[in-house]
Short mmCIF file of C-alpha atoms in Angstrom, two decimals:
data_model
loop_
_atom_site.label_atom_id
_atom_site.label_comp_id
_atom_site.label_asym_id
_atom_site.label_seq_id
_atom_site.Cartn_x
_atom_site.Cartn_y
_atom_site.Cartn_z
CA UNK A 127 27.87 52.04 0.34
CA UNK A 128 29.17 54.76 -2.31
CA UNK A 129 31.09 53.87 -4.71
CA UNK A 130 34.01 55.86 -4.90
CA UNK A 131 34.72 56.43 -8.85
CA UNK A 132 37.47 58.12 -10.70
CA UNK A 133 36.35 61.30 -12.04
CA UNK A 134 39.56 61.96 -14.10
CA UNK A 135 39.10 58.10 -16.46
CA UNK A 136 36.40 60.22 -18.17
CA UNK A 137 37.74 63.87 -17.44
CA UNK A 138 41.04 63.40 -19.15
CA UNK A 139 42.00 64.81 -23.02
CA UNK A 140 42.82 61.44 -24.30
CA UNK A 141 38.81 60.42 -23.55
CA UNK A 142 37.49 63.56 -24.52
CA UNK A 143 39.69 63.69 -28.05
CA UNK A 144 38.67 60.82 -28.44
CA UNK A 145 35.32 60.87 -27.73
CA UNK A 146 34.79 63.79 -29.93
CA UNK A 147 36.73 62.42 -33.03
CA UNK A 148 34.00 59.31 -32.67
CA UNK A 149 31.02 61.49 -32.53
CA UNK A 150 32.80 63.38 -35.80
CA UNK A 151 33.73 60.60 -37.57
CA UNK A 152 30.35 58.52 -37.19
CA UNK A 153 28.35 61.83 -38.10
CA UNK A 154 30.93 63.17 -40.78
CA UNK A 155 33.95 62.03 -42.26
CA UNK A 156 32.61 58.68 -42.96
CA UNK A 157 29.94 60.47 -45.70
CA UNK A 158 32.28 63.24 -46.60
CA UNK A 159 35.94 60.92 -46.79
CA UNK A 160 34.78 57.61 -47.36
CA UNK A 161 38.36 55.52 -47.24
CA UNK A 162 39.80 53.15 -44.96
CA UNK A 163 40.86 55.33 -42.51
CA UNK A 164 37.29 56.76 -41.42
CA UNK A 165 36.20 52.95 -41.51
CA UNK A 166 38.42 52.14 -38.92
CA UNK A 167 38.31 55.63 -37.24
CA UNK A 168 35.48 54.18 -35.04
CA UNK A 169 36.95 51.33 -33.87
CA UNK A 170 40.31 53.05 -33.59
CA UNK A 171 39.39 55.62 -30.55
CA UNK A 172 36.55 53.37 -29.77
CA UNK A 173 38.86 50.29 -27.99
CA UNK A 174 40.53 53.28 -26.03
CA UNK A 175 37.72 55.06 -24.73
CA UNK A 176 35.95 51.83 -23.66
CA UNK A 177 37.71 50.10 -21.26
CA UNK A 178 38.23 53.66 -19.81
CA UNK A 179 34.65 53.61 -19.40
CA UNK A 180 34.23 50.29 -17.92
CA UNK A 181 36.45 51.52 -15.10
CA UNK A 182 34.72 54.67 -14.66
CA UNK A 183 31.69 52.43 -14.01
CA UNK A 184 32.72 49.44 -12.28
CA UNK A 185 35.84 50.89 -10.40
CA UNK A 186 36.67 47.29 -9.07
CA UNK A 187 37.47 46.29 -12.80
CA UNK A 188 40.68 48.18 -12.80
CA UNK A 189 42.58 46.85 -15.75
CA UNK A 190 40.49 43.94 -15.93
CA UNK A 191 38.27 46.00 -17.78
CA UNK A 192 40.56 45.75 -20.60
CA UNK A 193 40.19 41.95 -21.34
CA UNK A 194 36.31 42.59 -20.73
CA UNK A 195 36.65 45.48 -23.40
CA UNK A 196 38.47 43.04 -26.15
CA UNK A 197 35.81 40.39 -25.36
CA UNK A 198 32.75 42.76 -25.56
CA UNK A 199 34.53 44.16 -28.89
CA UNK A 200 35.18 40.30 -30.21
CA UNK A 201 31.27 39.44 -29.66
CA UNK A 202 30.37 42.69 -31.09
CA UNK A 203 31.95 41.94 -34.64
CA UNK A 204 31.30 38.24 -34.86
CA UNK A 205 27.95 36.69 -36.30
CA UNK A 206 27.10 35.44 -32.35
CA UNK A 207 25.66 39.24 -31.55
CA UNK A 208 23.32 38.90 -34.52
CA UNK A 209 20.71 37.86 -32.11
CA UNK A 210 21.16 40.39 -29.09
CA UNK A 211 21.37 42.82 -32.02
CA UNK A 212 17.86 41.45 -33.28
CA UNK A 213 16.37 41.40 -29.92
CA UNK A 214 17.22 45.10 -29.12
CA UNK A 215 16.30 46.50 -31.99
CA UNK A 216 12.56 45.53 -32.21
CA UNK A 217 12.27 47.61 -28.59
CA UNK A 218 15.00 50.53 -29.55
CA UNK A 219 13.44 53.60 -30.57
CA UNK A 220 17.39 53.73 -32.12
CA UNK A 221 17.99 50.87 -33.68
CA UNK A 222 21.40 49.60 -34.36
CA UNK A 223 23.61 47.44 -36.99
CA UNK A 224 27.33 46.68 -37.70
CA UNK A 225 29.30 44.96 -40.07
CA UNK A 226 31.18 42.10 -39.48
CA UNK A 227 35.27 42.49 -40.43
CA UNK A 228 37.61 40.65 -38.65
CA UNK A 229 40.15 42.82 -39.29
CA UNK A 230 38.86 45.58 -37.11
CA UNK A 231 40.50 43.02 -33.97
CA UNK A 232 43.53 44.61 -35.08
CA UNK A 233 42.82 47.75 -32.67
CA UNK A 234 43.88 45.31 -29.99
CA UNK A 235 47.01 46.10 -30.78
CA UNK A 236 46.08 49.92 -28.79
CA UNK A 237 44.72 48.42 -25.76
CA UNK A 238 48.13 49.67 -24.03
CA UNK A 239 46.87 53.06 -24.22
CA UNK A 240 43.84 52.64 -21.79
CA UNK A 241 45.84 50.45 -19.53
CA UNK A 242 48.66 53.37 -19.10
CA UNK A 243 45.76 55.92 -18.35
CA UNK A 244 44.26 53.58 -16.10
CA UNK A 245 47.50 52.82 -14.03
CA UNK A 246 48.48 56.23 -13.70
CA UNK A 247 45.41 59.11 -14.42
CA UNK A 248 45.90 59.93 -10.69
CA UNK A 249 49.04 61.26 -10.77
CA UNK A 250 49.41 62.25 -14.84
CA UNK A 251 48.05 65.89 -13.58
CA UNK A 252 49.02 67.33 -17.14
CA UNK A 253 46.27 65.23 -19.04
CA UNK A 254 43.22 66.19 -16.67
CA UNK A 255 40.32 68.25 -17.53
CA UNK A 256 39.39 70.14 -14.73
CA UNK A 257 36.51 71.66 -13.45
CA UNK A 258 33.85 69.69 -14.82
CA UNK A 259 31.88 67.35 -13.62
CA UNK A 260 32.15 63.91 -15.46
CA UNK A 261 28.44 63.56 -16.30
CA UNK A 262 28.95 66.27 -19.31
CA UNK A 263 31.37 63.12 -20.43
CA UNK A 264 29.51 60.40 -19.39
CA UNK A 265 26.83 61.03 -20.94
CA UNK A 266 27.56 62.09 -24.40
CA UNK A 267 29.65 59.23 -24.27
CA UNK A 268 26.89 56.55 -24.04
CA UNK A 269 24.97 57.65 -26.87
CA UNK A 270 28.22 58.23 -28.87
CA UNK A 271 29.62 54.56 -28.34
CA UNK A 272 25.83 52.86 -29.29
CA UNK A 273 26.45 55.33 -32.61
CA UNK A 274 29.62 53.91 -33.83
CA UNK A 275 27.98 50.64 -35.89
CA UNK A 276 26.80 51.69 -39.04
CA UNK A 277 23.09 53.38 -38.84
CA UNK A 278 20.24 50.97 -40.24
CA UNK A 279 20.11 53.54 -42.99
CA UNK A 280 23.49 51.71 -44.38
CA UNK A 281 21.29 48.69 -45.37
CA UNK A 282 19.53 50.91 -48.41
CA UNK A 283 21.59 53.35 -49.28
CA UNK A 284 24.87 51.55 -51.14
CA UNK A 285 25.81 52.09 -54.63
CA UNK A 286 27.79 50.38 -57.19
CA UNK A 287 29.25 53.32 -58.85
CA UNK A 288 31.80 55.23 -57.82
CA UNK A 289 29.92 58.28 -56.85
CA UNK A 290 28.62 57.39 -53.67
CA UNK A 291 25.84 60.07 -52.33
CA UNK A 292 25.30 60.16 -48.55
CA UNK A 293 22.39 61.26 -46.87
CA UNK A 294 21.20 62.60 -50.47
CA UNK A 295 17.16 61.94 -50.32
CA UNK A 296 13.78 64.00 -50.12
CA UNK A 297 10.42 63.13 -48.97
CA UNK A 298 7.43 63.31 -51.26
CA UNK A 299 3.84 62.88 -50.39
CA UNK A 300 3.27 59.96 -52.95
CA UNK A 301 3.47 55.99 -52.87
CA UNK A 302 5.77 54.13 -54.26
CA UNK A 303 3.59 52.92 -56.89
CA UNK A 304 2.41 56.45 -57.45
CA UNK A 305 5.89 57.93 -57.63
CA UNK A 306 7.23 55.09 -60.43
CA UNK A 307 3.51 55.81 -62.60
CA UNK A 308 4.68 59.89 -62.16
CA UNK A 309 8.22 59.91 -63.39
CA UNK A 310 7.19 56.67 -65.82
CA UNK A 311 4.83 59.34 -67.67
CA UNK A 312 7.82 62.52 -67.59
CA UNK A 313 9.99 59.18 -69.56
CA UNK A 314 11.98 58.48 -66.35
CA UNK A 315 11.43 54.85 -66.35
CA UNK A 316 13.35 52.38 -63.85
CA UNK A 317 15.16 49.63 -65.49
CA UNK A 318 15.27 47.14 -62.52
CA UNK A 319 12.99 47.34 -59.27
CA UNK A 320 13.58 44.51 -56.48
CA UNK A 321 13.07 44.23 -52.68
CA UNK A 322 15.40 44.28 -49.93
CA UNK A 323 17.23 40.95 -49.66
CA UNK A 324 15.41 38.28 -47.72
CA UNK A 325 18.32 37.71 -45.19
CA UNK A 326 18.70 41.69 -44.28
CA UNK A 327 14.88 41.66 -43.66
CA UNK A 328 15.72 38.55 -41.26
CA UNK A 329 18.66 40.42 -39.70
CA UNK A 330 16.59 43.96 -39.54
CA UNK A 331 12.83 42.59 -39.43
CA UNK A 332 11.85 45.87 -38.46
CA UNK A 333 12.19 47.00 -42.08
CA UNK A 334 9.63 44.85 -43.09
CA UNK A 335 7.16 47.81 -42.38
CA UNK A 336 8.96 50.18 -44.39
CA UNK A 337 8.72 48.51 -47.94
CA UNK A 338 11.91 49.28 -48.69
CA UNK A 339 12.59 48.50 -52.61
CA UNK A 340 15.58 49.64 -54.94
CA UNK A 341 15.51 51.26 -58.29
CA UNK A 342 18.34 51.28 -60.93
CA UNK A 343 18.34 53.39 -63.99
CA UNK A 344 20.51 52.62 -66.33
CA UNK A 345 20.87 55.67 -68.49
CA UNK A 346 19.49 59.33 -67.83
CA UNK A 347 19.70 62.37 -69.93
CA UNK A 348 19.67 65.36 -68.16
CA UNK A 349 19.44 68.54 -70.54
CA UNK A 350 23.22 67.80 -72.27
CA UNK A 351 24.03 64.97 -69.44
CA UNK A 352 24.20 61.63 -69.97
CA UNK A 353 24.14 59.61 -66.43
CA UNK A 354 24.90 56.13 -66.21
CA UNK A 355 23.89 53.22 -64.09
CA UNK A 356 21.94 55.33 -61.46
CA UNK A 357 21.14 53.39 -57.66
CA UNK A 358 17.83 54.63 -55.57
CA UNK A 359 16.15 53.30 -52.82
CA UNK A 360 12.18 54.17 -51.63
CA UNK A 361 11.20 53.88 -48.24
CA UNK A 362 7.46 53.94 -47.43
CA UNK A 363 6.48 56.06 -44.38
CA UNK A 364 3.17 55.72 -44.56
CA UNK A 365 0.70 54.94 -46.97
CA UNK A 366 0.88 58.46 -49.14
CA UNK A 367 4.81 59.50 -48.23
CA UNK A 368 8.04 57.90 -49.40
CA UNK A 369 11.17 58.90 -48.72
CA UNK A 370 13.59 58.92 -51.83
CA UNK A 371 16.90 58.33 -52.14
CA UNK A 372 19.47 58.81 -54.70
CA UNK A 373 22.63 56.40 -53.56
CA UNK A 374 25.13 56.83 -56.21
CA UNK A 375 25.86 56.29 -59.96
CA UNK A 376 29.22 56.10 -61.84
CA UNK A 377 30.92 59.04 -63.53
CA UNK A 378 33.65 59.16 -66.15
CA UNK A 379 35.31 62.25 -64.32
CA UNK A 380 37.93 61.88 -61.08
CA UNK A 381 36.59 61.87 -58.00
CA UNK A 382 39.86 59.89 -56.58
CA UNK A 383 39.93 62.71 -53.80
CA UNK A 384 37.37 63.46 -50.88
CA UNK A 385 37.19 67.37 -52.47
CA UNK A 386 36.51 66.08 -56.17
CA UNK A 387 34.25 63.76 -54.56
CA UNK A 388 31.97 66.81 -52.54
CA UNK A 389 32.05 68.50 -55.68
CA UNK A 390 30.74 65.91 -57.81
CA UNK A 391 28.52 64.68 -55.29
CA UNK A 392 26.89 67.98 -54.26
CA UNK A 393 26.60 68.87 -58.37
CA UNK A 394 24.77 65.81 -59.64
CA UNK A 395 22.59 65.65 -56.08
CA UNK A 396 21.07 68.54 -57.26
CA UNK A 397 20.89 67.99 -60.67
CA UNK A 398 18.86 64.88 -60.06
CA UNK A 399 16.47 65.78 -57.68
CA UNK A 400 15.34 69.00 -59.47
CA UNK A 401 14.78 66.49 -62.10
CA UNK A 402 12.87 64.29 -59.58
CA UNK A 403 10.96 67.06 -58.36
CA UNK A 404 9.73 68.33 -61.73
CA UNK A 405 8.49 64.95 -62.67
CA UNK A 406 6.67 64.59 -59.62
CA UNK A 407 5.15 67.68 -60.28
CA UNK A 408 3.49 67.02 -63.66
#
């Protein structure tokens, strides 16, 4: 028997916004603009895409999919999807994480939206996409939705300081060991070194393999610059590579806004891994 789906849940600008502000937020403005508003971006557009979704998928939901959306959501963010999350990701070739607020069940407060779509994207001609066919949405929109928890990467690469540095690492074709010994000898010397926290290694136990350890430096000259309280993380990916990250460190000038913040971030990124890289070198 087919199943006789609505094209239009998925082939409608309120979904494909949407969907695209997800995919830009998850993959962008949460390393570029760092605030509240690109934490809850996510979670914003993602409780009105969902249940929109659901319907597309199991037509016979209709706006029961809503309820089924909040409850999916609820599980999602409490401490009871820990082990599904566990499960899946020593199989995923993507593995996935979240964090657990409470205060992202405040997007319940949109599911109104979906339900008005739902009731009446037959008729509501001036918000359909035409001429497409829905699996260019569809699809995207799968892999977009498993994207919106945080990536594993979140785990190692937080920083105390208010310079935060996304994404900001390099591979090198040395151990761990041998990378501390290189930069020890160039008088780069870490001032604490200590393994991923037992209970993330219980919660992600596919790190284990990875050797992930951290790597604080208190002070760093630079030529004329004097850097303070410096976060890094190492990653082993195999016995002879590692790759390095530099996480953050604090900084006496303003980076209050998400320009100063590029700015800063994109100077001392490559301040300090042309220092890195010269070590390693010697």
């Amino acid at each position: 028997m087919k199943v006789n789906r609505n094209k239009y849940l998925l082939l409608n600008y309120v979904f494909v916004v949407c969907l695209f502000i997800l995919f830009l937020n998850d993959h962008f403005f949460k390393y570029e603009f760092s605030n509240f508003l690109t934490g809850k971006l996510s979670d914003i557009v993602g409780i009105i895409i969902l249940p929109l979704l659901l319907t597309y998928i199991f037509p016979k939901l209709k706006v029961h999919s809503l309820w089924v959306s909040a409850l999916l959501f609820l599980f999602w963010k409490s401490s009871y999807s820990e082990g599904f999350i566990n499960l899946y990701n020593q199989y995923a070739l993507i593995p996935i994480t979240r964090v657990i607020d409470y205060s992202d069940l405040v997007v319940f407060l949109l599911l109104p939206i979906p339900y008005y779509i739902i009731k009446n994207v037959e008729n509501w001609n001036s918000i359909k996409v035409m001429h497409f066919h829905p699996l260019f949405v569809f699809i995207p929109s799968l892999f977009t939705l498993m994207a919106t928890s945080p990536p594993p990467s979140f785990n190692y690469t937080r920083t105390k300081g208010n310079l935060h540095c996304f994404k900001c690492n390099i591979t090198v074709n040395y151990s761990q060991e041998e990378i501390v010994r290189k930069l020890r000898n160039n008088n780069i010397v870490f001032d604490t070194i200590f393994p991923m926290n037992e209970k993330v290694l219980e919660r992600n136990p596919y790190f284990r393999k990875n050797n992930i350890y951290f790597y604080k430096i208190n002070q760093l000259v630079i030529d004329q610059d004097t850097l303070r309280n410096l976060d890094f993380a190492m990653r082993s990916i195999d016995r002879n590579k590692t790759k390095f990250y530099f996480n953050g460190m604090q900084v006496n000038e303003n980076v209050s806004t998400a320009k100063l913040m590029r700015k800063a971030r994109k100077h001392y990124r490559k301040m300090i891994f042309k220092e890195l890289k010269t070590s390693l070198k010697n």
